[in-house]
Amino acid sequence: MKRVYNFSAGPAVLPEPVLKKVQDELLNYRETGMSVMELSHRSAPFQNIIEEAQGLLRELLSIPDDYRVVFMQGGASLQFSMIPLNLLGEGQGADYIVTGSWSKKAVKEAEKVGDIRTLSLKEPFEIPVYTPEDFSPESSYVHITSNNTIEGTRFHKYPDTGRIPLIADMSSHILSEKIDVSSFGLIYAGAQKNLGPSGVTVAIIRDSLIGKAPDTCPTMMNYETYVKHDSLFNTPPTFSIYVLKLVLEWVKENGGVEGMQEHNERKAALLYNCIDESSLFHNPVPEKNRSLMNIPFSTGNDELDADFLKGAKAEGFEFLKGHRSVGGMRASLYNAMPLEGVKSLVDFMKKFESDRGGC
Ligand SMILES: *Cc1c(COP(=O)(O)O)cnc(C)c1O
């Protein structure tokens, strides 16, 4: 069987050694005589899995002691509701920096709960540097989407929010580059882009933001429930957490976050150089705000884009079609995308361009 190069934005490519390990352990997980899917979430083997997953994430991101790591369901999208439900008391509000489609969705949910002030971009692909004066002093938190999966942009410098907690949706680039966790109040990410399969959502929360939810907050929407019960209040997505743990082991074996960052910068540079040198393909993002993970590009001609996508698929490059709101192409180069995949894509783009007489 031939595996393709999968450029999907999510669910996305997983490291092949992880998939092989899942396969090896599928029928009989470590002499239990059953698969991880069949293990009780209260059993010792599963307790070990979830503890190891937490420990690995703490180690890889150097998470300070006054932060908790929790595993939840409902995707990053449920966090759009959970964050305001936990952190906005009666009459309180928050600031949201709107850098793309996912930020807008986060705002839409938060507005149902509190008084939300939005900060929009002057240029759609340019994210400025923010300082404490940009935010309302009575704001309970500032929310950002640190990597914009659809637009292909990212913050090159995180906002300085002063004493207001900064909350980041890192769904599409967590573990792709080094971050200083202590400069955030809360970080969250759906796993299906850079951490594992779909079904589990990770949050890293500073202690001081836990236990603030009003009594009306549903139990399953309250961060405190997950913290108090080590993410085992109810049945967690056990298999997803298991695969996530294997992905974290793979990250550690491959140089940790630093190793990932080096690898990701090389991959992204290859593709951006190809686009910038091309007279056929374009990317609209100024260099400093370019995402390392999600790289949109197009020829500016829908028919030609469609031809490109058709040819690419025939060569084993999957899910290169851009998001429907943007069109064109998008290559997602998450941690698990091998350098070889990007090299092959670049070769294909060069060949396509010379065949079409682009230069
Ligand atoms: C994919 C994505 C989401 C949505 O994640 P779900 O887990 O599907 O809810 C939210 N934010 C960002 C930045 C994303 O890339």
CSV table of C-alpha atoms and ligand atoms in Angstrom, one decimal:
chain,number,residue,atom,x,y,z
A,1,MET,CA,0.0,0.0,0.0
A,2,LYS,CA,1.2,3.5,-0.9
A,3,ARG,CA,0.7,6.3,1.6
A,4,VAL,CA,0.1,9.7,0.1
A,5,TYR,CA,1.4,13.1,1.3
A,6,ASN,CA,-1.5,14.5,3.2
A,7,PHE,CA,-1.6,18.3,3.3
A,8,SER,CA,-5.0,18.5,5.1
A,9,ALA,CA,-5.6,21.3,7.6
A,10,GLY,CA,-7.2,18.8,10.0
A,11,PRO,CA,-7.7,16.0,10.8
A,12,ALA,CA,-4.2,15.9,9.5
A,13,VAL,CA,-1.1,13.7,8.9
A,14,LEU,CA,0.1,11.7,11.9
A,15,PRO,CA,3.7,10.4,12.3
A,16,GLU,CA,4.0,7.0,10.6
A,17,PRO,CA,5.9,5.5,13.5
A,18,VAL,CA,2.9,6.4,15.7
A,19,LEU,CA,0.5,4.7,13.4
A,20,LYS,CA,2.7,1.6,13.3
A,21,LYS,CA,2.8,1.5,17.1
A,22,VAL,CA,-1.0,1.8,17.3
A,23,GLN,CA,-1.2,-1.1,14.9
A,24,ASP,CA,1.3,-3.2,16.9
A,25,GLU,CA,-0.6,-2.6,20.1
A,26,LEU,CA,-4.1,-2.7,18.8
A,27,LEU,CA,-5.3,-6.2,19.7
A,28,ASN,CA,-3.3,-6.6,22.9
A,29,TYR,CA,-2.2,-3.5,24.7
A,30,ARG,CA,0.8,-4.3,26.8
A,31,GLU,CA,-0.4,-7.8,27.8
A,32,THR,CA,-3.8,-6.6,28.9
A,33,GLY,CA,-5.3,-8.9,26.3
A,34,MET,CA,-7.4,-6.1,24.9
A,35,SER,CA,-7.1,-2.9,23.0
A,36,VAL,CA,-6.8,0.6,24.5
A,37,MET,CA,-10.4,1.2,23.2
A,38,GLU,CA,-11.7,-1.5,25.5
A,39,LEU,CA,-9.9,-0.5,28.6
A,40,SER,CA,-11.8,1.1,31.5
A,41,HIS,CA,-10.8,4.7,31.9
A,42,ARG,CA,-10.4,3.9,35.6
A,43,SER,CA,-7.9,1.0,35.0
A,44,ALA,CA,-4.2,1.3,35.9
A,45,PRO,CA,-3.0,1.0,32.3
A,46,PHE,CA,-5.2,3.9,31.2
A,47,GLN,CA,-4.4,6.0,34.2
A,48,ASN,CA,-0.7,5.5,33.2
A,49,ILE,CA,-1.5,6.7,29.7
A,50,ILE,CA,-3.3,9.9,30.7
A,51,GLU,CA,-0.6,10.7,33.3
A,52,GLU,CA,2.2,10.1,30.8
A,53,ALA,CA,0.4,12.3,28.3
A,54,GLN,CA,0.1,15.1,30.8
A,55,GLY,CA,3.7,14.7,31.9
A,56,LEU,CA,5.0,14.7,28.4
A,57,LEU,CA,3.2,17.9,27.5
A,58,ARG,CA,4.4,19.6,30.6
A,59,GLU,CA,8.0,18.6,29.8
A,60,LEU,CA,7.8,19.5,26.1
A,61,LEU,CA,6.4,23.0,26.7
A,62,SER,CA,8.2,23.5,30.0
A,63,ILE,CA,4.8,24.3,31.6
A,64,PRO,CA,5.3,26.1,34.9
A,65,ASP,CA,4.0,24.4,38.2
A,66,ASP,CA,1.1,26.8,38.6
A,67,TYR,CA,-0.6,25.6,35.4
A,68,ARG,CA,-2.9,22.6,34.9
A,69,VAL,CA,-3.2,20.5,31.8
A,70,VAL,CA,-6.7,19.1,31.0
A,71,PHE,CA,-8.2,16.9,28.3
A,72,MET,CA,-11.7,17.7,27.2
A,73,GLN,CA,-14.1,17.0,24.3
A,74,GLY,CA,-16.1,19.3,22.1
A,75,GLY,CA,-13.1,20.5,20.0
A,76,ALA,CA,-11.6,24.0,20.1
A,77,SER,CA,-15.1,25.2,19.2
A,78,LEU,CA,-16.5,24.3,22.6
A,79,GLN,CA,-13.7,26.3,24.1
A,80,PHE,CA,-15.2,29.3,22.4
A,81,SER,CA,-18.1,29.0,24.8
A,82,MET,CA,-16.3,27.5,27.8
A,83,ILE,CA,-13.8,30.4,28.1
A,84,PRO,CA,-16.4,33.2,28.6
A,85,LEU,CA,-18.7,30.9,30.7
A,86,ASN,CA,-15.8,30.3,33.1
A,87,LEU,CA,-14.1,33.7,33.1
A,88,LEU,CA,-16.9,36.3,32.6
A,89,GLY,CA,-18.9,37.1,35.7
A,90,GLU,CA,-22.0,39.3,35.8
A,91,GLY,CA,-21.4,42.5,33.8
A,92,GLN,CA,-17.8,41.6,32.8
A,93,GLY,CA,-16.3,41.7,29.4
A,94,ALA,CA,-13.2,40.7,27.3
A,95,ASP,CA,-11.2,41.9,24.3
A,96,TYR,CA,-10.9,39.7,21.2
A,97,ILE,CA,-8.3,40.4,18.5
A,98,VAL,CA,-10.0,39.3,15.3
A,99,THR,CA,-7.4,38.0,12.9
A,100,GLY,CA,-9.5,35.5,10.8
A,101,SER,CA,-12.4,33.2,10.6
A,102,TRP,CA,-11.7,31.2,13.8
A,103,SER,CA,-11.4,34.4,15.8
A,104,LYS,CA,-14.8,35.5,14.5
A,105,LYS,CA,-16.4,32.3,15.6
A,106,ALA,CA,-14.8,32.7,19.0
A,107,VAL,CA,-16.3,36.2,19.3
A,108,LYS,CA,-19.8,35.0,18.2
A,109,GLU,CA,-19.9,32.6,21.2
A,110,ALA,CA,-18.4,35.0,23.7
A,111,GLU,CA,-20.9,37.6,22.8
A,112,LYS,CA,-23.7,35.3,24.1
A,113,VAL,CA,-22.1,35.5,27.5
A,114,GLY,CA,-20.5,38.9,28.1
A,115,ASP,CA,-19.6,42.3,26.8
A,116,ILE,CA,-17.1,41.7,24.0
A,117,ARG,CA,-14.9,44.3,22.4
A,118,THR,CA,-13.3,43.4,19.2
A,119,LEU,CA,-10.0,44.7,17.7
A,120,SER,CA,-9.9,44.2,13.9
A,121,LEU,CA,-6.9,44.2,11.5
A,122,LYS,CA,-6.4,47.2,9.2
A,123,GLU,CA,-4.8,44.9,6.6
A,124,PRO,CA,-6.3,41.4,6.4
A,125,PHE,CA,-2.9,39.6,6.4
A,126,GLU,CA,-1.0,41.9,8.7
A,127,ILE,CA,-1.0,41.4,12.4
A,128,PRO,CA,0.4,44.4,14.3
A,129,VAL,CA,2.2,44.4,17.6
A,130,TYR,CA,-0.2,45.1,20.5
A,131,THR,CA,0.7,46.9,23.7
A,132,PRO,CA,-1.3,47.2,27.0
A,133,GLU,CA,-2.8,50.6,25.9
A,134,ASP,CA,-4.7,48.7,23.1
A,135,PHE,CA,-6.9,46.9,25.6
A,136,SER,CA,-9.7,48.1,27.9
A,137,PRO,CA,-8.3,48.0,31.5
A,138,GLU,CA,-11.5,46.4,32.9
A,139,SER,CA,-11.3,43.5,30.4
A,140,SER,CA,-11.2,40.0,32.1
A,141,TYR,CA,-9.0,38.6,29.4
A,142,VAL,CA,-7.7,39.2,25.8
A,143,HIS,CA,-8.3,36.4,23.3
A,144,ILE,CA,-6.2,35.7,20.2
A,145,THR,CA,-6.0,33.0,17.5
A,146,SER,CA,-2.2,32.7,17.5
A,147,ASN,CA,-2.1,30.9,14.1
A,148,ASN,CA,-4.8,31.5,11.6
A,149,THR,CA,-5.4,28.1,9.9
A,150,ILE,CA,-7.5,29.5,7.0
A,151,GLU,CA,-5.7,32.8,6.3
A,152,GLY,CA,-2.2,31.4,6.8
A,153,THR,CA,-1.1,34.1,9.2
A,154,ARG,CA,0.3,34.1,12.7
A,155,PHE,CA,1.4,36.6,15.4
A,156,HIS,CA,5.1,37.2,15.0
A,157,LYS,CA,5.1,38.8,18.4
A,158,TYR,CA,2.4,38.0,21.0
A,159,PRO,CA,0.4,40.9,22.4
A,160,ASP,CA,1.7,42.5,25.6
A,161,THR,CA,-1.5,42.7,27.6
A,162,GLY,CA,0.0,43.9,30.8
A,163,ARG,CA,-1.9,42.5,33.8
A,164,ILE,CA,-4.8,41.2,31.7
A,165,PRO,CA,-4.6,37.4,31.1
A,166,LEU,CA,-3.9,36.4,27.5
A,167,ILE,CA,-5.8,33.5,26.1
A,168,ALA,CA,-4.7,31.8,22.8
A,169,ASP,CA,-6.3,29.4,20.5
A,170,MET,CA,-3.2,27.4,19.4
A,171,SER,CA,-5.1,24.6,17.6
A,172,SER,CA,-3.2,24.8,14.4
A,173,HIS,CA,0.4,25.3,15.7
A,174,ILE,CA,0.8,24.1,19.3
A,175,LEU,CA,4.2,22.3,19.6
A,176,SER,CA,5.3,23.7,16.3
A,177,GLU,CA,7.6,26.3,17.8
A,178,LYS,CA,8.9,27.3,21.2
A,179,ILE,CA,6.5,29.4,23.4
A,180,ASP,CA,6.7,30.9,26.8
A,181,VAL,CA,3.7,29.4,28.6
A,182,SER,CA,4.0,31.8,31.5
A,183,SER,CA,3.0,34.7,29.2
A,184,PHE,CA,-0.5,33.1,28.7
A,185,GLY,CA,-3.3,32.7,31.1
A,186,LEU,CA,-4.9,29.9,29.1
A,187,ILE,CA,-3.8,28.0,25.9
A,188,TYR,CA,-6.1,25.6,24.1
A,189,ALA,CA,-6.0,23.4,21.1
A,190,GLY,CA,-8.1,20.8,19.3
A,191,ALA,CA,-5.7,17.8,18.9
A,192,GLN,CA,-6.5,16.9,15.3
A,193,LYS,CA,-3.9,19.3,13.7
A,194,ASN,CA,-0.6,19.0,15.6
A,195,LEU,CA,-1.3,16.7,18.5
A,196,GLY,CA,-3.1,13.6,17.5
A,197,PRO,CA,-6.5,12.4,16.3
A,198,SER,CA,-9.7,14.3,16.6
A,199,GLY,CA,-11.9,13.9,19.7
A,200,VAL,CA,-9.7,15.4,22.4
A,201,THR,CA,-9.0,19.0,23.2
A,202,VAL,CA,-6.1,20.1,25.4
A,203,ALA,CA,-6.1,23.2,27.6
A,204,ILE,CA,-3.2,24.6,29.7
A,205,ILE,CA,-4.7,26.8,32.4
A,206,ARG,CA,-3.1,29.1,35.0
A,207,ASP,CA,-4.3,28.2,38.5
A,208,SER,CA,-5.6,31.7,39.1
A,209,LEU,CA,-8.1,31.3,36.3
A,210,ILE,CA,-9.6,28.1,37.7
A,211,GLY,CA,-12.6,28.1,40.0
A,212,LYS,CA,-14.0,31.4,38.7
A,213,ALA,CA,-17.1,30.1,37.0
A,214,PRO,CA,-20.5,31.1,38.3
A,215,ASP,CA,-22.7,28.4,39.9
A,216,THR,CA,-24.9,28.4,36.8
A,217,CYS,CA,-22.0,27.1,34.7
A,218,PRO,CA,-22.8,23.5,33.6
A,219,THR,CA,-20.5,20.9,35.4
A,220,MET,CA,-19.1,19.7,32.1
A,221,MET,CA,-18.3,23.2,30.9
A,222,ASN,CA,-16.4,24.1,34.1
A,223,TYR,CA,-12.6,23.9,34.0
A,224,GLU,CA,-12.6,23.1,37.7
A,225,THR,CA,-14.4,19.8,37.1
A,226,TYR,CA,-11.5,18.7,34.8
A,227,VAL,CA,-8.8,19.9,37.1
A,228,LYS,CA,-10.3,18.4,40.3
A,229,HIS,CA,-10.8,15.0,38.6
A,230,ASP,CA,-7.7,14.8,36.5
A,231,SER,CA,-9.8,14.9,33.3
A,232,LEU,CA,-11.6,11.8,34.5
A,233,PHE,CA,-14.8,13.1,35.9
A,234,ASN,CA,-16.6,11.3,33.1
A,235,THR,CA,-15.4,9.0,30.3
A,236,PRO,CA,-12.7,10.8,28.4
A,237,PRO,CA,-11.9,10.1,24.7
A,238,THR,CA,-9.5,7.3,25.8
A,239,PHE,CA,-8.2,6.2,22.4
A,240,SER,CA,-7.6,9.8,21.2
A,241,ILE,CA,-5.6,10.5,24.4
A,242,TYR,CA,-3.6,7.3,23.9
A,243,VAL,CA,-2.6,8.3,20.3
A,244,LEU,CA,-1.9,11.8,21.5
A,245,LYS,CA,0.5,10.4,24.1
A,246,LEU,CA,2.3,8.4,21.3
A,247,VAL,CA,2.6,11.6,19.3
A,248,LEU,CA,4.1,13.4,22.2
A,249,GLU,CA,6.6,10.6,22.6
A,250,TRP,CA,7.5,11.0,18.9
A,251,VAL,CA,8.0,14.7,19.4
A,252,LYS,CA,10.3,14.1,22.3
A,253,GLU,CA,12.3,11.5,20.3
A,254,ASN,CA,12.7,13.9,17.5
A,255,GLY,CA,14.3,16.8,19.3
A,256,GLY,CA,11.3,18.1,21.2
A,257,VAL,CA,9.6,21.4,20.4
A,258,GLU,CA,13.0,22.9,19.3
A,259,GLY,CA,13.6,20.0,16.9
A,260,MET,CA,10.0,20.5,15.5
A,261,GLN,CA,10.6,24.2,15.1
A,262,GLU,CA,13.8,23.7,13.2
A,263,HIS,CA,12.2,21.1,11.0
A,264,ASN,CA,9.1,23.3,10.4
A,265,GLU,CA,11.2,26.4,9.5
A,266,ARG,CA,13.0,24.4,6.9
A,267,LYS,CA,9.8,23.0,5.4
A,268,ALA,CA,8.1,26.4,5.3
A,269,ALA,CA,11.1,28.1,3.8
A,270,LEU,CA,11.2,25.6,1.0
A,271,LEU,CA,7.6,26.2,0.1
A,272,TYR,CA,7.6,30.0,0.6
A,273,ASN,CA,10.8,30.3,-1.5
A,274,CYS,CA,9.2,28.3,-4.3
A,275,ILE,CA,6.1,30.6,-4.2
A,276,ASP,CA,8.2,33.8,-4.0
A,277,GLU,CA,10.4,32.7,-6.9
A,278,SER,CA,7.5,31.6,-9.0
A,279,SER,CA,5.8,33.9,-11.5
A,280,LEU,CA,2.7,31.7,-11.3
A,281,PHE,CA,1.9,31.1,-7.6
A,282,HIS,CA,1.3,33.8,-5.0
A,283,ASN,CA,0.9,34.1,-1.3
A,284,PRO,CA,-0.6,37.4,0.1
A,285,VAL,CA,0.9,37.4,3.6
A,286,PRO,CA,3.8,39.7,4.5
A,287,GLU,CA,6.9,37.7,5.5
A,288,LYS,CA,6.8,38.4,9.2
A,289,ASN,CA,3.2,37.2,9.6
A,290,ARG,CA,3.5,34.0,7.5
A,291,SER,CA,2.4,30.9,9.2
A,292,LEU,CA,4.8,28.0,9.4
A,293,MET,CA,1.9,25.5,9.4
A,294,ASN,CA,-0.7,26.6,6.9
A,295,ILE,CA,0.5,28.0,3.6
A,296,PRO,CA,-2.2,29.3,1.2
A,297,PHE,CA,-1.2,30.0,-2.4
A,298,SER,CA,-2.9,30.4,-5.7
A,299,THR,CA,-2.3,31.3,-9.4
A,300,GLY,CA,-5.1,33.9,-9.3
A,301,ASN,CA,-7.0,31.9,-11.9
A,302,ASP,CA,-9.6,29.4,-10.7
A,303,GLU,CA,-9.3,27.2,-13.7
A,304,LEU,CA,-5.6,26.9,-13.4
A,305,ASP,CA,-5.9,26.2,-9.7
A,306,ALA,CA,-8.4,23.4,-10.4
A,307,ASP,CA,-5.9,22.0,-12.9
A,308,PHE,CA,-3.2,22.2,-10.4
A,309,LEU,CA,-5.2,20.4,-7.8
A,310,LYS,CA,-6.2,17.7,-10.2
A,311,GLY,CA,-2.7,17.1,-11.2
A,312,ALA,CA,-1.4,17.1,-7.6
A,313,LYS,CA,-4.0,14.6,-6.5
A,314,ALA,CA,-2.9,12.3,-9.3
A,315,GLU,CA,0.6,12.5,-8.0
A,316,GLY,CA,-0.3,11.6,-4.5
A,317,PHE,CA,-0.6,15.1,-2.9
A,318,GLU,CA,-3.9,15.0,-1.0
A,319,PHE,CA,-6.2,17.8,0.5
A,320,LEU,CA,-4.3,20.7,-1.1
A,321,LYS,CA,-7.6,22.5,-1.9
A,322,GLY,CA,-7.8,25.9,-0.1
A,323,HIS,CA,-10.5,26.6,2.4
A,324,ARG,CA,-13.8,27.4,0.6
A,325,SER,CA,-13.8,31.0,1.9
A,326,VAL,CA,-10.3,31.7,0.4
A,327,GLY,CA,-10.1,29.4,-2.7
A,328,GLY,CA,-6.9,28.4,-4.4
A,329,MET,CA,-4.6,26.0,-2.6
A,330,ARG,CA,-3.4,25.5,1.0
A,331,ALA,CA,-0.6,23.2,2.1
A,332,SER,CA,-0.7,22.4,5.8
A,333,LEU,CA,2.8,21.5,7.0
A,334,TYR,CA,2.2,20.2,10.5
A,335,ASN,CA,4.9,18.6,12.6
A,336,ALA,CA,4.3,15.1,11.1
A,337,MET,CA,4.6,16.3,7.5
A,338,PRO,CA,8.1,15.0,6.4
A,339,LEU,CA,10.6,17.2,4.6
A,340,GLU,CA,10.3,14.8,1.7
A,341,GLY,CA,6.7,15.6,1.3
A,342,VAL,CA,7.4,19.4,0.9
A,343,LYS,CA,10.3,18.7,-1.4
A,344,SER,CA,8.1,16.6,-3.7
A,345,LEU,CA,5.4,19.2,-3.7
A,346,VAL,CA,7.8,22.0,-4.6
A,347,ASP,CA,9.2,19.8,-7.5
A,348,PHE,CA,5.6,19.3,-8.7
A,349,MET,CA,4.9,23.0,-8.5
A,350,LYS,CA,8.0,23.8,-10.5
A,351,LYS,CA,7.1,21.3,-13.1
A,352,PHE,CA,3.5,22.5,-13.3
A,353,GLU,CA,4.8,26.1,-13.8
A,354,SER,CA,7.2,25.2,-16.6
A,355,ASP,CA,4.7,23.0,-18.3
A,356,ARG,CA,2.2,25.8,-18.3
A,357,GLY,CA,4.7,28.3,-19.7
A,358,GLY,CA,4.5,30.4,-16.6
A,359,CYS,CA,8.2,31.4,-17.1
B,1,LIG,C1,-9.5,23.8,13.5
B,1,LIG,C2,-9.6,25.0,14.3
B,1,LIG,C3,-10.6,25.2,15.2
B,1,LIG,C4,-11.8,24.3,15.3
B,1,LIG,O1,-11.5,23.1,16.0
B,1,LIG,P1,-12.6,22.0,16.3
B,1,LIG,O2,-11.7,21.1,17.1
B,1,LIG,O3,-13.0,21.4,15.0
B,1,LIG,O4,-13.7,22.6,17.1
B,1,LIG,C5,-10.6,26.3,16.0
B,1,LIG,N1,-9.6,27.2,16.0
B,1,LIG,C6,-8.5,27.0,15.1
B,1,LIG,C7,-7.4,28.0,15.1
B,1,LIG,C8,-8.5,25.9,14.2
B,1,LIG,O5,-7.5,25.7,13.4
